[in-house]
Short mmCIF file of C-alpha atoms in Angstrom, two decimals:
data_model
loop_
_atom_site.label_atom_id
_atom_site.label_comp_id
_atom_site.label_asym_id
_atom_site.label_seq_id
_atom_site.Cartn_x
_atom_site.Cartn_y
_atom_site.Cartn_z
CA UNK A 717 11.07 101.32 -114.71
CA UNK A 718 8.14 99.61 -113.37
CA UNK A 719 10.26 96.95 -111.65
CA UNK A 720 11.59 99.99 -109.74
CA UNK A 721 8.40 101.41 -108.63
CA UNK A 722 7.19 97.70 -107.14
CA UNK A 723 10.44 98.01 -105.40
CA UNK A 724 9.82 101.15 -103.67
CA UNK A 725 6.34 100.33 -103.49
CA UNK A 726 7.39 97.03 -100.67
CA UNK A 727 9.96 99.08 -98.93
CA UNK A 728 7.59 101.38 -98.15
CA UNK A 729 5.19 99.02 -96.48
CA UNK A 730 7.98 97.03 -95.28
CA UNK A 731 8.51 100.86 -93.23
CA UNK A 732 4.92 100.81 -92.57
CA UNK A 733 4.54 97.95 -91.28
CA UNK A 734 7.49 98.36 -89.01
CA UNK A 735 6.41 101.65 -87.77
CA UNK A 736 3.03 100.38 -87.20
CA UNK A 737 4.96 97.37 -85.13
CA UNK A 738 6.84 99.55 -83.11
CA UNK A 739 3.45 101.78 -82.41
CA UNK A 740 1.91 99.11 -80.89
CA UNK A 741 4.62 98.03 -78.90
CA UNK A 742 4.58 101.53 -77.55
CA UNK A 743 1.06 101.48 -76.51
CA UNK A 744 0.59 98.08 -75.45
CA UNK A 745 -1.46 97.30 -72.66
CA UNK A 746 -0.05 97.92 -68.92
CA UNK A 747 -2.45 96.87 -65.59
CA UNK A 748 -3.38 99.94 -63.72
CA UNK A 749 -5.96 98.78 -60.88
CA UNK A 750 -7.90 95.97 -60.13
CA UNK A 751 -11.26 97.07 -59.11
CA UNK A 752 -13.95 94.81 -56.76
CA UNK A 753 -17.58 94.37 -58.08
CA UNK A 754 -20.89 92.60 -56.26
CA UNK A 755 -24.81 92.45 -57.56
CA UNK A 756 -26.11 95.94 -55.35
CA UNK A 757 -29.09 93.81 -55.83
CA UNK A 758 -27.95 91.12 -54.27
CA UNK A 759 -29.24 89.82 -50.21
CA UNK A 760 -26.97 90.84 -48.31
CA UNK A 761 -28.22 89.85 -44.70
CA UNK A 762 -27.83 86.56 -42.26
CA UNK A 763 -27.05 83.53 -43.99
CA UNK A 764 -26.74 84.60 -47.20
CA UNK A 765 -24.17 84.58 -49.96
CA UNK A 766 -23.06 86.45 -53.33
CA UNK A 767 -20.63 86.60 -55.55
CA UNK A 768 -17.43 89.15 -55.44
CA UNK A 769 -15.48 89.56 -58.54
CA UNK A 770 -12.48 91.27 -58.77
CA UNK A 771 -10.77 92.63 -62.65
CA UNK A 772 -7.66 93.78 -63.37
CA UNK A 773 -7.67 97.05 -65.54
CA UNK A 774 -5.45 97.85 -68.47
CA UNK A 775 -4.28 100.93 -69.51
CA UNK A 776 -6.35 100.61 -72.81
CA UNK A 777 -9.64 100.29 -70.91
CA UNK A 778 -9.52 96.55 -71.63
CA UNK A 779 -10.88 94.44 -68.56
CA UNK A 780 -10.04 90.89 -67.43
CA UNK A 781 -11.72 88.82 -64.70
CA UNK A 782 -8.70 87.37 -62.37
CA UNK A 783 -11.11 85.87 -59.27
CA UNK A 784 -9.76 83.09 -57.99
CA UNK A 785 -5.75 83.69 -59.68
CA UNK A 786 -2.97 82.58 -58.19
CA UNK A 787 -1.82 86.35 -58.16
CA UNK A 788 -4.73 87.66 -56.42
CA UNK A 789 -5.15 87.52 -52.64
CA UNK A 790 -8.33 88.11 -51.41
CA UNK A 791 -8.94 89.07 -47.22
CA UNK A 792 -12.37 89.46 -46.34
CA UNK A 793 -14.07 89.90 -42.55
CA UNK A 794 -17.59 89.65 -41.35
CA UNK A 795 -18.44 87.06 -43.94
CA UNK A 796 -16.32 84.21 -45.29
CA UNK A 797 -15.08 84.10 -48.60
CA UNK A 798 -13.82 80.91 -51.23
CA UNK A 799 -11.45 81.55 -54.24
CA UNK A 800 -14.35 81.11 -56.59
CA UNK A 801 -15.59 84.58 -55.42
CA UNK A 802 -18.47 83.71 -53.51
CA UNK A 803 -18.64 85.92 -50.11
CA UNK A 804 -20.89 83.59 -47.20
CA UNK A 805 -22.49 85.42 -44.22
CA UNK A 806 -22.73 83.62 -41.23
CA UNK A 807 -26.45 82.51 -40.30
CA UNK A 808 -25.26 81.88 -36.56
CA UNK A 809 -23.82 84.64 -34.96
CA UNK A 810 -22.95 84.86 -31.91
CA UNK A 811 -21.84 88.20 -30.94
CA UNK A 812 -22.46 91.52 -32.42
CA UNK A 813 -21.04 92.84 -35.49
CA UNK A 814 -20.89 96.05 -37.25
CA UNK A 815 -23.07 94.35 -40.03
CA UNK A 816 -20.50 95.58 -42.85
CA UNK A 817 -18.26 93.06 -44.91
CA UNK A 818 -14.84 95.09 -45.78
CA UNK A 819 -12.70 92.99 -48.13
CA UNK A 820 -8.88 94.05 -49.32
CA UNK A 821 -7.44 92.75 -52.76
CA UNK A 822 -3.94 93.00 -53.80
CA UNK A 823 -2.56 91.96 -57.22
CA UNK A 824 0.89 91.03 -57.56
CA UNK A 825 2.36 89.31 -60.76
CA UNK A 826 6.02 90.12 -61.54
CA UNK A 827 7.20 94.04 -61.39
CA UNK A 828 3.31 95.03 -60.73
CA UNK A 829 1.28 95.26 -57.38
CA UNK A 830 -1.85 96.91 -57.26
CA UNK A 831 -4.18 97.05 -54.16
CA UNK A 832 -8.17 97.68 -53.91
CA UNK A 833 -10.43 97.67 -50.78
CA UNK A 834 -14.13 97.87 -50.42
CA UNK A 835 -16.92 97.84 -47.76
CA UNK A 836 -20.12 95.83 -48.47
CA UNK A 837 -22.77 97.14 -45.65
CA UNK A 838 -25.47 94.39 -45.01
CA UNK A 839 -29.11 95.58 -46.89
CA UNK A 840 -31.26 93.60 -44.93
CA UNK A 841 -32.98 91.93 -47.72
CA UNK A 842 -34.66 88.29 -47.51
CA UNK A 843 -36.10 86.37 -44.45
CA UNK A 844 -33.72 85.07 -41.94
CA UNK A 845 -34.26 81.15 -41.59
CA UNK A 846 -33.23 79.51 -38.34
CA UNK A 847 -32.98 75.50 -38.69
CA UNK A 848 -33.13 73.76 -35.35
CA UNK A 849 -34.87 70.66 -36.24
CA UNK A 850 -34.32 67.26 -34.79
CA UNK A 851 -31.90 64.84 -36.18
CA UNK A 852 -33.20 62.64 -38.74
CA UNK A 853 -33.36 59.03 -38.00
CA UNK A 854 -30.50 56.58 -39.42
CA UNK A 855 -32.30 53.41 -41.64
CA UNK A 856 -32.39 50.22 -40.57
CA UNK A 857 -30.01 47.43 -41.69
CA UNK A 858 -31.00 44.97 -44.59
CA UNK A 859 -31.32 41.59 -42.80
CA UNK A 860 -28.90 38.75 -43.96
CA UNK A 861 -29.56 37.30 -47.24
CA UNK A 862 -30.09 33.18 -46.66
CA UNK A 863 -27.68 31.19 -48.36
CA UNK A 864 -27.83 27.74 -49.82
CA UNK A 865 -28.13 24.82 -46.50
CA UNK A 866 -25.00 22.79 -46.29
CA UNK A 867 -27.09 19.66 -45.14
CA UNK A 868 -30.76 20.23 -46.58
CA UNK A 869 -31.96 20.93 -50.02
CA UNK A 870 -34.22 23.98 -49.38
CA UNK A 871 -32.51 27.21 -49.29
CA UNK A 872 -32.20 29.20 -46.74
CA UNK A 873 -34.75 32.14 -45.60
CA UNK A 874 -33.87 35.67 -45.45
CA UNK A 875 -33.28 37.56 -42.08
CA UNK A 876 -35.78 40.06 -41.28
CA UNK A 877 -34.61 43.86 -41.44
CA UNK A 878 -33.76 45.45 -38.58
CA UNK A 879 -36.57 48.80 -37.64
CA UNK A 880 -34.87 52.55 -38.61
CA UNK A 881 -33.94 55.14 -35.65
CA UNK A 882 -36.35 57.62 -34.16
CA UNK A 883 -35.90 61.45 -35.24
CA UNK A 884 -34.73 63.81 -32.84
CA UNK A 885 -36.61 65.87 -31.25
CA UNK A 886 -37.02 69.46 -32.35
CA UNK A 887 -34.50 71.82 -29.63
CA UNK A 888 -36.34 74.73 -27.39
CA UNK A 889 -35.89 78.04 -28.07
CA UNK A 890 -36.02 81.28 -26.37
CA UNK A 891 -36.45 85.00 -28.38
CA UNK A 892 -35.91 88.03 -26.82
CA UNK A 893 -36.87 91.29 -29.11
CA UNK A 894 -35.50 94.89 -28.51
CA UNK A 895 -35.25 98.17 -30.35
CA UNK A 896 -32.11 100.63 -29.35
CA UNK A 897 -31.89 102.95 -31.69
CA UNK A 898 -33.86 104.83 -34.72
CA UNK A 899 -33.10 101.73 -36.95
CA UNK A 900 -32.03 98.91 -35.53
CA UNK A 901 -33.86 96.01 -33.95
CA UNK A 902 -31.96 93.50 -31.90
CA UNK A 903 -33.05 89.64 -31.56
CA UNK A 904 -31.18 86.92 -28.89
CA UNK A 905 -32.01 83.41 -29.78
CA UNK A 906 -31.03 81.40 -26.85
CA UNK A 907 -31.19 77.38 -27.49
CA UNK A 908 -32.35 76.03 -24.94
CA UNK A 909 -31.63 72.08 -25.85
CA UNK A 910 -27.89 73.27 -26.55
CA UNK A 911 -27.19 76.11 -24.28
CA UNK A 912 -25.84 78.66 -27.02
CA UNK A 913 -26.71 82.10 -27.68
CA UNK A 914 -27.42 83.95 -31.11
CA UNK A 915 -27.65 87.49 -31.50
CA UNK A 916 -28.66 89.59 -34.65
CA UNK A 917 -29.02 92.89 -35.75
CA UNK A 918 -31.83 93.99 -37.72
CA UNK A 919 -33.65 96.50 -39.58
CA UNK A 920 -37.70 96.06 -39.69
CA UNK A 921 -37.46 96.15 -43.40
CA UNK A 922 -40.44 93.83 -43.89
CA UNK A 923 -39.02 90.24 -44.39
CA UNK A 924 -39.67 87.78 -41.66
CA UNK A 925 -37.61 85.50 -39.48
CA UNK A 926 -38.63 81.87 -39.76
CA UNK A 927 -37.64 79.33 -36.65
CA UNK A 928 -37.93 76.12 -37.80
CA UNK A 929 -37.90 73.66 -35.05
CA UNK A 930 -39.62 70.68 -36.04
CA UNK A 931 -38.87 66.97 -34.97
CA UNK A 932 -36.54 65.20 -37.27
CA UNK A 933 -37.83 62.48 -39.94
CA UNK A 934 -38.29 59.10 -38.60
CA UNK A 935 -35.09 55.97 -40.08
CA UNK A 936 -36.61 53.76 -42.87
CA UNK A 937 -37.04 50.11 -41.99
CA UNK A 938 -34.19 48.05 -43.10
CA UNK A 939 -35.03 45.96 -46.52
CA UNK A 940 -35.35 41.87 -45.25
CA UNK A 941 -32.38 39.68 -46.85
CA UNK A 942 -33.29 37.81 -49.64
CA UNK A 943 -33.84 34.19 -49.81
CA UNK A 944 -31.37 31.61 -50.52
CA UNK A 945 -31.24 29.31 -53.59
CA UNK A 946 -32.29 25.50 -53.30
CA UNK A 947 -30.03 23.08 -54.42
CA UNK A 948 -30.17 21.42 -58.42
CA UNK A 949 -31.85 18.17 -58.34
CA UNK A 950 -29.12 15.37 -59.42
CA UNK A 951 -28.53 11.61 -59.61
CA UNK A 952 -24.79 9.87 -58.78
CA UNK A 953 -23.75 6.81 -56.85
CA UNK A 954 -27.22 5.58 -57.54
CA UNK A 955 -28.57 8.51 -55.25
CA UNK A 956 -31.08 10.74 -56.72
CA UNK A 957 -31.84 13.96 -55.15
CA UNK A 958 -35.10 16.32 -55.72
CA UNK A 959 -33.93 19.93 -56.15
CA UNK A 960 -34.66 21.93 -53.51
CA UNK A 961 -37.21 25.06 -52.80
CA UNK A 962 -36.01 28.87 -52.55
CA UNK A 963 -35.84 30.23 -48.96
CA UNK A 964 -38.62 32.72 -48.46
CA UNK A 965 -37.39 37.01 -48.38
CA UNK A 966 -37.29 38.10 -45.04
CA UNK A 967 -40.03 40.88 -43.73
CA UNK A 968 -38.43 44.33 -43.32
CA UNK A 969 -38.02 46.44 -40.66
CA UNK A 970 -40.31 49.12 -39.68
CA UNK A 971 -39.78 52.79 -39.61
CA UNK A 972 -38.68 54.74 -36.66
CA UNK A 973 -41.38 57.23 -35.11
CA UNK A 974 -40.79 61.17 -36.10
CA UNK A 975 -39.24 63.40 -33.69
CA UNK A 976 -41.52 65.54 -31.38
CA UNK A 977 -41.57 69.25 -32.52
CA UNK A 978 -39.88 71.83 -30.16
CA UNK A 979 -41.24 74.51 -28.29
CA UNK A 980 -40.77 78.52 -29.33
CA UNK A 981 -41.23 81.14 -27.07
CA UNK A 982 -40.60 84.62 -28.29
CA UNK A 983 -40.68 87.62 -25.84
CA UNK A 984 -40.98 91.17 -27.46
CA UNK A 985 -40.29 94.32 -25.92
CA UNK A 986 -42.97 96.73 -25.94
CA UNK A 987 -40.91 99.13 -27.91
CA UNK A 988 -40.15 96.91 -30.60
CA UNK A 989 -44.12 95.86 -30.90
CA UNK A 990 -44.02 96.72 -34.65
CA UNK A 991 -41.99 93.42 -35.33
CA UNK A 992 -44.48 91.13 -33.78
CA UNK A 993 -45.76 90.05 -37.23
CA UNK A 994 -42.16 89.33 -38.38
CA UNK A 995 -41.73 86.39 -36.79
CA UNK A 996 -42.88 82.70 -38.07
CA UNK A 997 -42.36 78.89 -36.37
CA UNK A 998 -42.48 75.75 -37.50
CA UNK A 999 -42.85 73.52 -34.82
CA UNK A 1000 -43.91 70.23 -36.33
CA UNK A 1001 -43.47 66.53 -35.51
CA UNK A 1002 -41.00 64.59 -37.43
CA UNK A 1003 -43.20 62.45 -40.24
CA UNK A 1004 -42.75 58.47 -39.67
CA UNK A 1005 -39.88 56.44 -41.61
CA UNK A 1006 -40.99 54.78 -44.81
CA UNK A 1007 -41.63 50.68 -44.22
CA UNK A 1008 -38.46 48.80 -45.14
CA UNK A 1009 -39.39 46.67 -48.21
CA UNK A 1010 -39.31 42.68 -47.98
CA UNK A 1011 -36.34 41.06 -49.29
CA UNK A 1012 -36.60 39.14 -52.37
CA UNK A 1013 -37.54 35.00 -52.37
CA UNK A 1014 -35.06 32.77 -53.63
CA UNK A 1015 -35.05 30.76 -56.90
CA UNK A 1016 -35.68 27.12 -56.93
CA UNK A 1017 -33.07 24.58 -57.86
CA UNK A 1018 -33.15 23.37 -61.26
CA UNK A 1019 -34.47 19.41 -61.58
CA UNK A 1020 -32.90 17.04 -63.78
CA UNK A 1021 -34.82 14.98 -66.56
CA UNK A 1022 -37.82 13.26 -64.82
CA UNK A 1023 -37.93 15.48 -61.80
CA UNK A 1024 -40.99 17.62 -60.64
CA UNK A 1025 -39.98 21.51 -60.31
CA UNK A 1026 -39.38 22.88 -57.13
CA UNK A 1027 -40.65 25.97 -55.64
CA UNK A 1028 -39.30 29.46 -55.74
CA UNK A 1029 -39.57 31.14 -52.48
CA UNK A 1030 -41.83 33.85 -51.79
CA UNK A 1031 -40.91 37.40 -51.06
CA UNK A 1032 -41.16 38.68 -47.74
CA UNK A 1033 -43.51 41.31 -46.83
CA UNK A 1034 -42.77 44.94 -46.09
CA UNK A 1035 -42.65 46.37 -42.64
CA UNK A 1036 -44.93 49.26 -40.97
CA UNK A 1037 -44.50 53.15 -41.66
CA UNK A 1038 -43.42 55.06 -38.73
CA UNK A 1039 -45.67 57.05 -36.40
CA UNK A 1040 -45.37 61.17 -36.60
CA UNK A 1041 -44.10 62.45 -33.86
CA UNK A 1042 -46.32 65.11 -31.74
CA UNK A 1043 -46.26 68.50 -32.89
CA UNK A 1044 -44.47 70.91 -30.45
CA UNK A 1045 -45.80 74.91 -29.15
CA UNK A 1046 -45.10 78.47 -30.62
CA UNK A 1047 -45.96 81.60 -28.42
CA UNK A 1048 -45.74 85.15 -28.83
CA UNK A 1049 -45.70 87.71 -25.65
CA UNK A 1050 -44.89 91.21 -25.47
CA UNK A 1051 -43.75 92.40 -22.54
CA UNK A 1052 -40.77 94.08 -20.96
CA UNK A 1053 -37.41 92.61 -19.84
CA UNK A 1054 -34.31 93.29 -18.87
CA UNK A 1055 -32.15 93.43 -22.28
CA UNK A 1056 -28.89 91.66 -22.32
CA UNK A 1057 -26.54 91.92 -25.25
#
């Protein structure tokens, strides 16, 4: 009798079991959307970038992140976007936009396609920086190391380095400010060194726009070559030779000057006064290369039994630090003007 009753007791949870199988293979999980999230804290202004994620939704509620899946296409205008989710505003406009990033997913893996869209309006959060600094300057070349002399004892001396580049000069700008409706400022950068235009649209939300036009960093001085070994004293043929000195390092190159700082001259309309203390330069000159170090003396050759030592060879000295370039101008007018778009 009791074997009986373990019987009975496995086939029913062999019947559990199964019907608890077959439950879940009813109800198992089936994608239903994909939805598209961002940080609303996030800057979202000129030059800026965040990060878009996009998960696919199961019918159980379950969630899985699927950026950057083969599966997933992501289209995105007013902003660029990469497959690791990361949505890139341009910092150099130059026309007008509607200032609102609209981005469409679809999802399509087998038998199931789902599609989401979304529009991300710019918040106007964070300063808008403007580089248009001067080129640095490239460093000079290491001189050429002295080698061991075919016909002398003494090695060779190192070459001296050759001096680093200038830095390029900071480029001119003109700013033109504007107001044309309730909210929305409107500023026209127009380089003056490159002939291109830049136009933004703004809200006076309190952050600042920094122009940065400062004169590029001056090349470092190329290191000097190093000196060359001197020869090993010897004796043969009834010829003895003294070992020879180390060639001397070679001096290196100076630094190239800085860059002179470019000029800034930004024009505000008188009904957009309010943004006059908005705006920020930085119109320095380029700081002097660093002196290229002295190259490094060479080592004496080695005397045989009875000889005196030679000399190692001294290392050459550095070169000069670059001059700073000359600072360049900022100036702020408000006044009227005929506005161009």
């Amino acid at each position: 009798m009791g074997h009986f009753k373990f019987i009975r007791f496995a086939v029913i949870c062999f019947a559990v079991v199964v019907l608890a199988g077959c439950s879940v293979f009813k109800s198992s999980k089936k994608p239903t959307e994909i939805q598209l999230r961002y940080d609303k804290s996030a800057t979202i202004n000129y030059g800026y970038q965040f990060n878009l994620e996009t998960y696919l939704i199961y019918s159980n509620g379950k969630e899985k992140l699927i950026t950057g899946k083969e599966e997933l296409q992501v289209q995105v205008t007013g902003a660029s976007y990469s497959n690791r989710g990361v949505v890139e505003i341009a910092n150099y406009p130059t026309q007008l936009t509607c200032n609102c990033i609209t981005v469409q997913a679809r999802y399509q893996k087998e038998t199931v396609q789902l599609q989401a869209s979304l529009k991300i309006p710019f918040n106007y959060k964070g300063d808008i920086q403007l580089n248009f600094t001067g080129a640095p300057g490239s460093k000079g070349s290491k001189g050429v190391n002295g080698g061991t002399a075919l016909l002398f004892r003494d090695g060779k001396d190192g070459d001296i380095g050759s001096n680093g580049s200038d830095g390029g000069a900071g480029d001119n700008l003109t700013v033109h400010v504007w107001k044309d409706s309730v909210d929305f400022y409107f500023i026209r950068v127009t380089n003056l060194t490159t002939s291109r235009h830049y136009i933004y649209k703004v809200k006076n939300t309190g952050y600042g726009i920094h122009l940065n036009v400062s004169g590029g960093t001056g090349g470092q001085g190329g290191e000097g070559g190093d000196g060359g070994g001197g020869k090993d004293g010897s004796s043969a043929d009834n010829k003895v030779k003294a070992p020879g000195d180390g060639g001397n390092g070679g001096t290196g190159g100076n630094g190239g000057t800085g860059g002179n700082g470019g000029s800034v001259y930004v024009f505000i309309h008188p009904n957009a006064s309010e943004m006059q203390p908005h705006f920020y330069a930085l119109f320095y000159g380029g700081s002097g290369g660093a002196a290229g170090e002295g190259g490094k003396g060479g080592k004496a050759g080695t005397p045989i039994t009875g000889q005196a030592a030679a000399s190692d060879g001294t290392s050459g000295a550095a070169g000069y630090s670059g001059y700073s370039g000359a600072a360049g101008s900022f100036q702020l007018l408000i006044e009227e003007f005929d506005i161009e778009y």
